Amino acid sequence: MKEIEEKGYLDIAIDSGLDIKKEIEILKKQKNAILLAHYYQNGEVQDIADFVGDSLQLSQRASDNNANIILFAGVNFMAETAKILSPLKKVLVPDLKSGCSLADSIKADDFTEFKKKYPKHIVITYINTTADIKALSDVICTSSNAIKIVENFPKDQKIIFAPDRNLGNYINSKTGRDMVIWEGACHVHEQFSVEKIIELKKENPDAKIISHPECQKPVLIISDFIGSTAALLEYSSKDSSKKYIIATESGIIHQMQKSSPSKIFIPAPPLDSTCGCNDCNFMKLTTLKKIYIALKYEQPEIVLPEELIKKAEKPIKRMLEISYGK
Ligand code: 13P
Ligand code: SF4
């Protein structure tokens, strides 16, 4: 296969001085492609992206650009969302193996059965889901707008929230709702060890603990601030402290360090420190070489059935309307 051959040649070419970042730039211009990257990507990927953001910002950007091709450096559910919002554009990913343990924790057949038990409930689904789960939902949310989306419904509205149990419980505690919650979780955020974070805090008493709501409750309880990746970044740049313990995927530290070069950011330790699992192995599959190959051969492409796009588009657009009022 041509791409495989190219990978071998590419290593030789890079060793002989090929500037892969420049080559990506040339291909992007030639093909009118835009490179979108999530905050959890490797720093070198974030640095060559046209736009870096959290899930909500990336969805908004995917639905509003003039490119012919969207190259999505993130995970598959994000690229699927881009395809649903821009069905006429070609959406490429660097590696189709970029799944998500949270999105994998819910399957359409099981969710259909689950919904039958709660016929009066509306369904609010986190964006970290496959397109077929989105198609079974009334409205989508991200960690940035989850509270706003929930509060958009009357207090007595019965709600199913899926699939992240930690985010769901956090929203219940913040809004006083009693949403029925699907028992899913992200393997990265569930791995943070509250005991080790407390130890780290003892060694760094001047550090603030800031965490993502996908973390488990004990971690959230000891946190000084809880928010989406974009909210954590903003907090770290505006807050007056000099040191932070970061309980979310470590890729975000790249942007934190860029916007606050004099501050110290310490990644929160996972339960098993040998596993490196405060890094999302799916996010970290993206490399510059894979981006180059994807752009050059316009593969792998995200392809979704038209019918599924139509069904999944509604709840995502509803989220964007509630979030941005359009
Ligand atoms: P946000 O980008 O909404 O903060 O979500 C984090 C995440 O887990 C993405 O996979
Ligand atoms: Fe999925 Fe967790 Fe990775 Fe985000 S960090 S993409 S929720 S596995």
GROMACS .gro file of C-alpha atoms and ligand atoms in nm:
model
  344
    1MET     CA    1   0.000   0.000   0.000
    2LYS     CA    2   0.123   0.345  -0.096
    3GLU     CA    3   0.077   0.499   0.252
    4ILE     CA    4   0.285   0.222   0.413
    5GLU     CA    5   0.566   0.270   0.160
    6GLU     CA    6   0.546   0.643   0.222
    7LYS     CA    7   0.589   0.592   0.598
    8GLY     CA    8   0.924   0.419   0.537
    9TYR     CA    9   1.038   0.687   0.291
   10LEU     CA   10   0.918   0.955   0.526
   11ASP     CA   11   1.147   0.839   0.807
   12ILE     CA   12   1.443   0.845   0.568
   13ALA     CA   13   1.341   1.187   0.433
   14ILE     CA   14   1.303   1.330   0.786
   15ASP     CA   15   1.645   1.189   0.883
   16SER     CA   16   1.787   1.362   0.574
   17GLY     CA   17   1.640   1.696   0.679
   18LEU     CA   18   1.281   1.709   0.542
   19ASP     CA   19   1.087   1.971   0.737
   20ILE     CA   20   0.763   1.786   0.802
   21LYS     CA   21   0.590   2.089   0.956
   22LYS     CA   22   0.659   2.289   0.642
   23GLU     CA   23   0.532   2.001   0.422
   24ILE     CA   24   0.209   1.987   0.625
   25GLU     CA   25   0.169   2.363   0.584
   26ILE     CA   26   0.213   2.333   0.204
   27LEU     CA   27  -0.043   2.048   0.182
   28LYS     CA   28  -0.291   2.241   0.395
   29LYS     CA   29  -0.272   2.540   0.162
   30GLN     CA   30  -0.285   2.328  -0.157
   31LYS     CA   31  -0.594   2.144  -0.038
   32ASN     CA   32  -0.763   2.425   0.155
   33ALA     CA   33  -0.755   2.210   0.469
   34ILE     CA   34  -0.793   2.321   0.830
   35LEU     CA   35  -0.622   2.139   1.116
   36LEU     CA   36  -0.826   2.132   1.438
   37ALA     CA   37  -0.661   1.999   1.755
   38HIS     CA   38  -0.788   1.918   2.104
   39TYR     CA   39  -0.599   2.041   2.411
   40TYR     CA   40  -0.502   1.681   2.494
   41GLN     CA   41  -0.292   1.640   2.178
   42ASN     CA   42   0.089   1.633   2.192
   43GLY     CA   43   0.239   1.982   2.214
   44GLU     CA   44   0.398   1.965   1.868
   45VAL     CA   45   0.058   1.884   1.716
   46GLN     CA   46  -0.111   2.171   1.902
   47ASP     CA   47   0.161   2.405   1.777
   48ILE     CA   48   0.092   2.343   1.407
   49ALA     CA   49  -0.289   2.345   1.438
   50ASP     CA   50  -0.504   2.623   1.291
   51PHE     CA   51  -0.723   2.605   1.598
   52VAL     CA   52  -0.677   2.439   1.939
   53GLY     CA   53  -0.972   2.408   2.174
   54ASP     CA   54  -1.193   2.201   2.400
   55SER     CA   55  -1.479   1.985   2.271
   56LEU     CA   56  -1.729   2.270   2.256
   57GLN     CA   57  -1.498   2.521   2.087
   58LEU     CA   58  -1.391   2.255   1.836
   59SER     CA   59  -1.753   2.166   1.746
   60GLN     CA   60  -1.829   2.532   1.695
   61ARG     CA   61  -1.521   2.574   1.476
   62ALA     CA   62  -1.599   2.256   1.279
   63SER     CA   63  -1.943   2.393   1.192
   64ASP     CA   64  -1.810   2.735   1.096
   65ASN     CA   65  -1.514   2.745   0.856
   66ASN     CA   66  -1.446   2.778   0.484
   67ALA     CA   67  -1.214   2.481   0.440
   68ASN     CA   68  -1.274   2.192   0.199
   69ILE     CA   69  -1.106   1.945   0.431
   70ILE     CA   70  -1.112   1.923   0.811
   71LEU     CA   71  -0.822   1.727   0.956
   72PHE     CA   72  -0.919   1.646   1.312
   73ALA     CA   73  -0.638   1.585   1.559
   74GLY     CA   74  -0.838   1.450   1.850
   75VAL     CA   75  -1.039   1.131   1.887
   76ASN     CA   76  -1.298   0.975   1.658
   77PHE     CA   77  -1.612   1.102   1.832
   78MET     CA   78  -1.484   1.458   1.781
   79ALA     CA   79  -1.416   1.396   1.411
   80GLU     CA   80  -1.760   1.237   1.377
   81THR     CA   81  -1.914   1.547   1.533
   82ALA     CA   82  -1.727   1.760   1.279
   83LYS     CA   83  -1.861   1.541   0.996
   84ILE     CA   84  -2.217   1.566   1.129
   85LEU     CA   85  -2.190   1.945   1.148
   86SER     CA   86  -2.016   1.979   0.810
   87PRO     CA   87  -2.142   1.681   0.607
   88LEU     CA   88  -2.027   1.820   0.273
   89LYS     CA   89  -1.667   1.855   0.384
   90LYS     CA   90  -1.413   1.576   0.383
   91VAL     CA   91  -1.320   1.497   0.745
   92LEU     CA   92  -0.989   1.318   0.799
   93VAL     CA   93  -0.826   1.174   1.111
   94PRO     CA   94  -0.458   1.091   1.159
   95ASP     CA   95  -0.534   0.748   1.309
   96LEU     CA   96  -0.868   0.564   1.305
   97LYS     CA   97  -0.768   0.378   1.622
   98SER     CA   98  -0.821   0.701   1.821
   99GLY     CA   99  -1.118   0.576   2.020
  100CYS     CA  100  -1.235   0.682   2.366
  101SER     CA  101  -1.297   0.462   2.671
  102LEU     CA  102  -1.589   0.683   2.774
  103ALA     CA  103  -1.756   0.665   2.431
  104ASP     CA  104  -1.699   0.287   2.441
  105SER     CA  105  -1.881   0.259   2.773
  106ILE     CA  106  -2.222   0.292   2.606
  107LYS     CA  107  -2.366   0.089   2.319
  108ALA     CA  108  -2.672   0.184   2.114
  109ASP     CA  109  -2.868  -0.140   2.181
  110ASP     CA  110  -2.813  -0.121   2.557
  111PHE     CA  111  -2.899   0.249   2.563
  112THR     CA  112  -3.220   0.191   2.366
  113GLU     CA  113  -3.327  -0.065   2.629
  114PHE     CA  114  -3.222   0.168   2.913
  115LYS     CA  115  -3.430   0.453   2.770
  116LYS     CA  116  -3.741   0.231   2.762
  117LYS     CA  117  -3.733   0.220   3.144
  118TYR     CA  118  -3.771   0.601   3.159
  119PRO     CA  119  -4.031   0.698   2.897
  120LYS     CA  120  -4.096   1.043   3.050
  121HIS     CA  121  -3.729   1.144   3.060
  122ILE     CA  122  -3.550   1.355   2.804
  123VAL     CA  123  -3.196   1.247   2.713
  124ILE     CA  124  -2.896   1.476   2.760
  125THR     CA  125  -2.584   1.313   2.627
  126TYR     CA  126  -2.222   1.413   2.669
  127ILE     CA  127  -2.041   1.479   2.343
  128ASN     CA  128  -1.799   1.193   2.421
  129THR     CA  129  -2.024   0.940   2.245
  130THR     CA  130  -2.050   0.778   1.904
  131ALA     CA  131  -2.287   0.918   1.642
  132ASP     CA  132  -2.546   0.643   1.702
  133ILE     CA  133  -2.574   0.739   2.071
  134LYS     CA  134  -2.610   1.105   1.973
  135ALA     CA  135  -2.891   1.001   1.739
  136LEU     CA  136  -3.076   0.858   2.042
  137SER     CA  137  -3.045   1.187   2.234
  138ASP     CA  138  -3.250   1.506   2.268
  139VAL     CA  139  -2.958   1.738   2.328
  140ILE     CA  140  -2.579   1.706   2.353
  141CYS     CA  141  -2.357   1.883   2.605
  142THR     CA  142  -1.987   1.918   2.676
  143SER     CA  143  -1.815   1.980   3.007
  144SER     CA  144  -1.811   2.353   2.921
  145ASN     CA  145  -2.187   2.393   2.887
  146ALA     CA  146  -2.335   2.093   3.075
  147ILE     CA  147  -2.484   2.299   3.358
  148LYS     CA  148  -2.629   2.556   3.117
  149ILE     CA  149  -2.785   2.282   2.902
  150VAL     CA  150  -2.942   2.107   3.204
  151GLU     CA  151  -3.072   2.435   3.347
  152ASN     CA  152  -3.228   2.515   3.013
  153PHE     CA  153  -3.498   2.262   3.108
  154PRO     CA  154  -3.761   2.323   3.380
  155LYS     CA  155  -3.671   2.200   3.731
  156ASP     CA  156  -3.932   1.925   3.717
  157GLN     CA  157  -3.820   1.789   3.379
  158LYS     CA  158  -3.704   1.428   3.421
  159ILE     CA  159  -3.364   1.373   3.262
  160ILE     CA  160  -3.140   1.081   3.163
  161PHE     CA  161  -2.773   1.182   3.154
  162ALA     CA  162  -2.520   0.964   2.970
  163PRO     CA  163  -2.256   0.832   2.967
  164ASP     CA  164  -2.019   0.990   3.224
  165ARG     CA  165  -2.124   0.912   3.583
  166ASN     CA  166  -1.876   1.157   3.738
  167LEU     CA  167  -1.986   1.452   3.526
  168GLY     CA  168  -2.352   1.349   3.578
  169ASN     CA  169  -2.315   1.338   3.957
  170TYR     CA  170  -2.128   1.668   3.952
  171ILE     CA  171  -2.412   1.833   3.755
  172ASN     CA  172  -2.671   1.685   3.995
  173SER     CA  173  -2.480   1.834   4.290
  174LYS     CA  174  -2.449   2.175   4.124
  175THR     CA  175  -2.807   2.204   3.996
  176GLY     CA  176  -3.000   2.012   4.263
  177ARG     CA  177  -3.142   1.785   3.991
  178ASP     CA  178  -3.191   1.414   4.020
  179MET     CA  179  -3.090   1.300   3.674
  180VAL     CA  180  -3.079   0.925   3.603
  181ILE     CA  181  -2.716   0.858   3.520
  182TRP     CA  182  -2.556   0.601   3.292
  183GLU     CA  183  -2.260   0.424   3.458
  184GLY     CA  184  -1.980   0.517   3.216
  185ALA     CA  185  -1.639   0.670   3.282
  186CYS     CA  186  -1.313   0.780   3.123
  187HIS     CA  187  -1.013   0.563   3.209
  188VAL     CA  188  -0.783   0.867   3.232
  189HIS     CA  189  -0.992   1.078   3.469
  190GLU     CA  190  -1.094   0.783   3.690
  191GLN     CA  191  -0.728   0.696   3.744
  192PHE     CA  192  -0.632   1.001   3.947
  193SER     CA  193  -0.543   0.904   4.300
  194VAL     CA  194  -0.686   1.133   4.568
  195GLU     CA  195  -0.430   1.002   4.820
  196LYS     CA  196  -0.139   1.085   4.591
  197ILE     CA  197  -0.285   1.427   4.510
  198ILE     CA  198  -0.312   1.499   4.886
  199GLU     CA  199   0.053   1.390   4.927
  200LEU     CA  200   0.153   1.620   4.642
  201LYS     CA  201  -0.042   1.905   4.798
  202LYS     CA  202   0.145   1.851   5.130
  203GLU     CA  203   0.474   1.882   4.941
  204ASN     CA  204   0.341   2.190   4.755
  205PRO     CA  205   0.109   2.369   4.999
  206ASP     CA  206   0.103   2.679   4.777
  207ALA     CA  207  -0.035   2.482   4.477
  208LYS     CA  208  -0.402   2.496   4.380
  209ILE     CA  209  -0.572   2.174   4.273
  210ILE     CA  210  -0.774   2.221   3.956
  211SER     CA  211  -0.967   1.935   3.799
  212HIS     CA  212  -1.196   1.823   3.519
  213PRO     CA  213  -1.550   1.712   3.619
  214GLU     CA  214  -1.484   1.367   3.466
  215CYS     CA  215  -1.270   1.299   3.779
  216GLN     CA  216  -1.417   1.101   4.068
  217LYS     CA  217  -1.595   1.280   4.354
  218PRO     CA  218  -1.310   1.258   4.613
  219VAL     CA  219  -1.080   1.441   4.370
  220LEU     CA  220  -1.346   1.703   4.296
  221ILE     CA  221  -1.411   1.758   4.669
  222ILE     CA  222  -1.048   1.858   4.736
  223SER     CA  223  -1.026   2.077   4.424
  224ASP     CA  224  -0.999   2.456   4.432
  225PHE     CA  225  -1.153   2.482   4.085
  226ILE     CA  226  -1.345   2.242   3.859
  227GLY     CA  227  -1.401   2.300   3.488
  228SER     CA  228  -1.368   2.189   3.129
  229THR     CA  229  -1.023   2.201   2.970
  230ALA     CA  230  -1.092   2.552   2.834
  231ALA     CA  231  -1.216   2.668   3.176
  232LEU     CA  232  -0.910   2.520   3.352
  233LEU     CA  233  -0.681   2.697   3.105
  234GLU     CA  234  -0.856   3.029   3.155
  235TYR     CA  235  -0.854   2.989   3.534
  236SER     CA  236  -0.482   2.908   3.540
  237SER     CA  237  -0.398   3.217   3.336
  238LYS     CA  238  -0.617   3.463   3.531
  239ASP     CA  239  -0.572   3.330   3.885
  240SER     CA  240  -0.299   3.485   4.101
  241SER     CA  241  -0.138   3.160   4.228
  242LYS     CA  242   0.196   3.046   4.095
  243LYS     CA  243   0.155   2.669   4.118
  244TYR     CA  244  -0.119   2.423   4.017
  245ILE     CA  245  -0.181   2.050   4.042
  246ILE     CA  246  -0.364   1.954   3.722
  247ALA     CA  247  -0.618   1.671   3.745
  248THR     CA  248  -0.696   1.619   3.380
  249GLU     CA  249  -0.511   1.482   3.079
  250SER     CA  250  -0.160   1.628   3.080
  251GLY     CA  251  -0.173   1.767   2.722
  252ILE     CA  252  -0.350   2.079   2.852
  253ILE     CA  253  -0.033   2.175   3.042
  254HIS     CA  254   0.125   2.270   2.707
  255GLN     CA  255  -0.119   2.560   2.663
  256MET     CA  256  -0.114   2.650   3.035
  257GLN     CA  257   0.262   2.682   3.024
  258LYS     CA  258   0.243   2.888   2.704
  259SER     CA  259  -0.004   3.137   2.847
  260SER     CA  260   0.164   3.150   3.193
  261PRO     CA  261   0.536   3.082   3.136
  262SER     CA  262   0.639   3.172   3.490
  263LYS     CA  263   0.385   2.944   3.663
  264ILE     CA  264   0.445   2.582   3.766
  265PHE     CA  265   0.203   2.309   3.654
  266ILE     CA  266   0.226   1.966   3.814
  267PRO     CA  267   0.033   1.675   3.656
  268ALA     CA  268  -0.181   1.494   3.915
  269PRO     CA  269  -0.055   1.138   3.968
  270PRO     CA  270  -0.260   0.836   3.860
  271LEU     CA  271  -0.324   0.537   4.091
  272ASP     CA  272  -0.067   0.329   3.907
  273SER     CA  273   0.228   0.554   3.830
  274THR     CA  274   0.382   0.296   3.594
  275CYS     CA  275   0.089   0.314   3.352
  276GLY     CA  276   0.129   0.678   3.247
  277CYS     CA  277  -0.249   0.684   3.230
  278ASN     CA  278  -0.293   1.053   3.301
  279ASP     CA  279  -0.207   1.059   2.931
  280CYS     CA  280  -0.494   0.955   2.704
  281ASN     CA  281  -0.342   0.681   2.489
  282PHE     CA  282  -0.604   0.751   2.221
  283MET     CA  283  -0.525   1.122   2.200
  284LYS     CA  284  -0.154   1.053   2.192
  285LEU     CA  285  -0.182   0.832   1.880
  286THR     CA  286  -0.160   1.146   1.666
  287THR     CA  287   0.185   1.226   1.528
  288LEU     CA  288   0.312   1.478   1.275
  289LYS     CA  289   0.390   1.191   1.037
  290LYS     CA  290   0.033   1.060   1.054
  291ILE     CA  291  -0.099   1.411   0.993
  292TYR     CA  292   0.121   1.443   0.685
  293ILE     CA  293   0.014   1.103   0.546
  294ALA     CA  294  -0.355   1.173   0.615
  295LEU     CA  295  -0.337   1.506   0.433
  296LYS     CA  296  -0.137   1.371   0.143
  297TYR     CA  297  -0.357   1.066   0.075
  298GLU     CA  298  -0.680   1.212   0.219
  299GLN     CA  299  -0.718   0.901   0.433
  300PRO     CA  300  -0.844   0.780   0.680
  301GLU     CA  301  -1.172   0.956   0.621
  302ILE     CA  302  -1.474   0.969   0.853
  303VAL     CA  303  -1.775   0.841   0.662
  304LEU     CA  304  -2.119   0.822   0.821
  305PRO     CA  305  -2.456   0.715   0.673
  306GLU     CA  306  -2.667   1.014   0.565
  307GLU     CA  307  -2.961   0.901   0.778
  308LEU     CA  308  -2.743   0.883   1.089
  309ILE     CA  309  -2.600   1.230   1.019
  310LYS     CA  310  -2.952   1.372   1.000
  311LYS     CA  311  -3.055   1.211   1.331
  312ALA     CA  312  -2.736   1.305   1.518
  313GLU     CA  313  -2.727   1.660   1.383
  314LYS     CA  314  -3.044   1.771   1.565
  315PRO     CA  315  -2.923   1.730   1.926
  316ILE     CA  316  -2.580   1.878   1.845
  317LYS     CA  317  -2.736   2.183   1.677
  318ARG     CA  318  -2.967   2.220   1.976
  319MET     CA  319  -2.660   2.231   2.200
  320LEU     CA  320  -2.497   2.500   1.983
  321GLU     CA  321  -2.820   2.702   1.985
  322ILE     CA  322  -2.843   2.690   2.365
  323SER     CA  323  -2.469   2.765   2.403
  324TYR     CA  324  -2.423   3.035   2.144
  325GLY     CA  325  -2.783   3.143   2.085
  326LYS     CA  326  -2.777   3.059   1.713
  32713P     P1  327  -1.350   1.893   2.717
  32713P     O1  328  -1.274   1.915   2.592
  32713P     O2  329  -1.493   1.927   2.700
  32713P     O3  330  -1.291   1.959   2.836
  32713P     O4  331  -1.350   1.734   2.746
  32713P     C1  332  -1.244   1.664   2.783
  32713P     C2  333  -1.237   1.530   2.722
  32713P     O5  334  -1.241   1.432   2.788
  32713P     C3  335  -1.220   1.519   2.582
  32713P     O6  336  -1.202   1.390   2.552
  328SF4    FE1  337  -1.203   0.971   2.599
  328SF4    FE2  338  -1.097   1.007   2.839
  328SF4    FE3  339  -0.940   1.012   2.625
  328SF4    FE4  340  -1.115   1.213   2.668
  328SF4     S1  341  -0.939   1.159   2.794
  328SF4     S2  342  -1.077   1.106   2.475
  328SF4     S3  343  -1.284   1.101   2.763
  328SF4     S4  344  -1.057   0.836   2.698
   0.00000   0.00000   0.00000
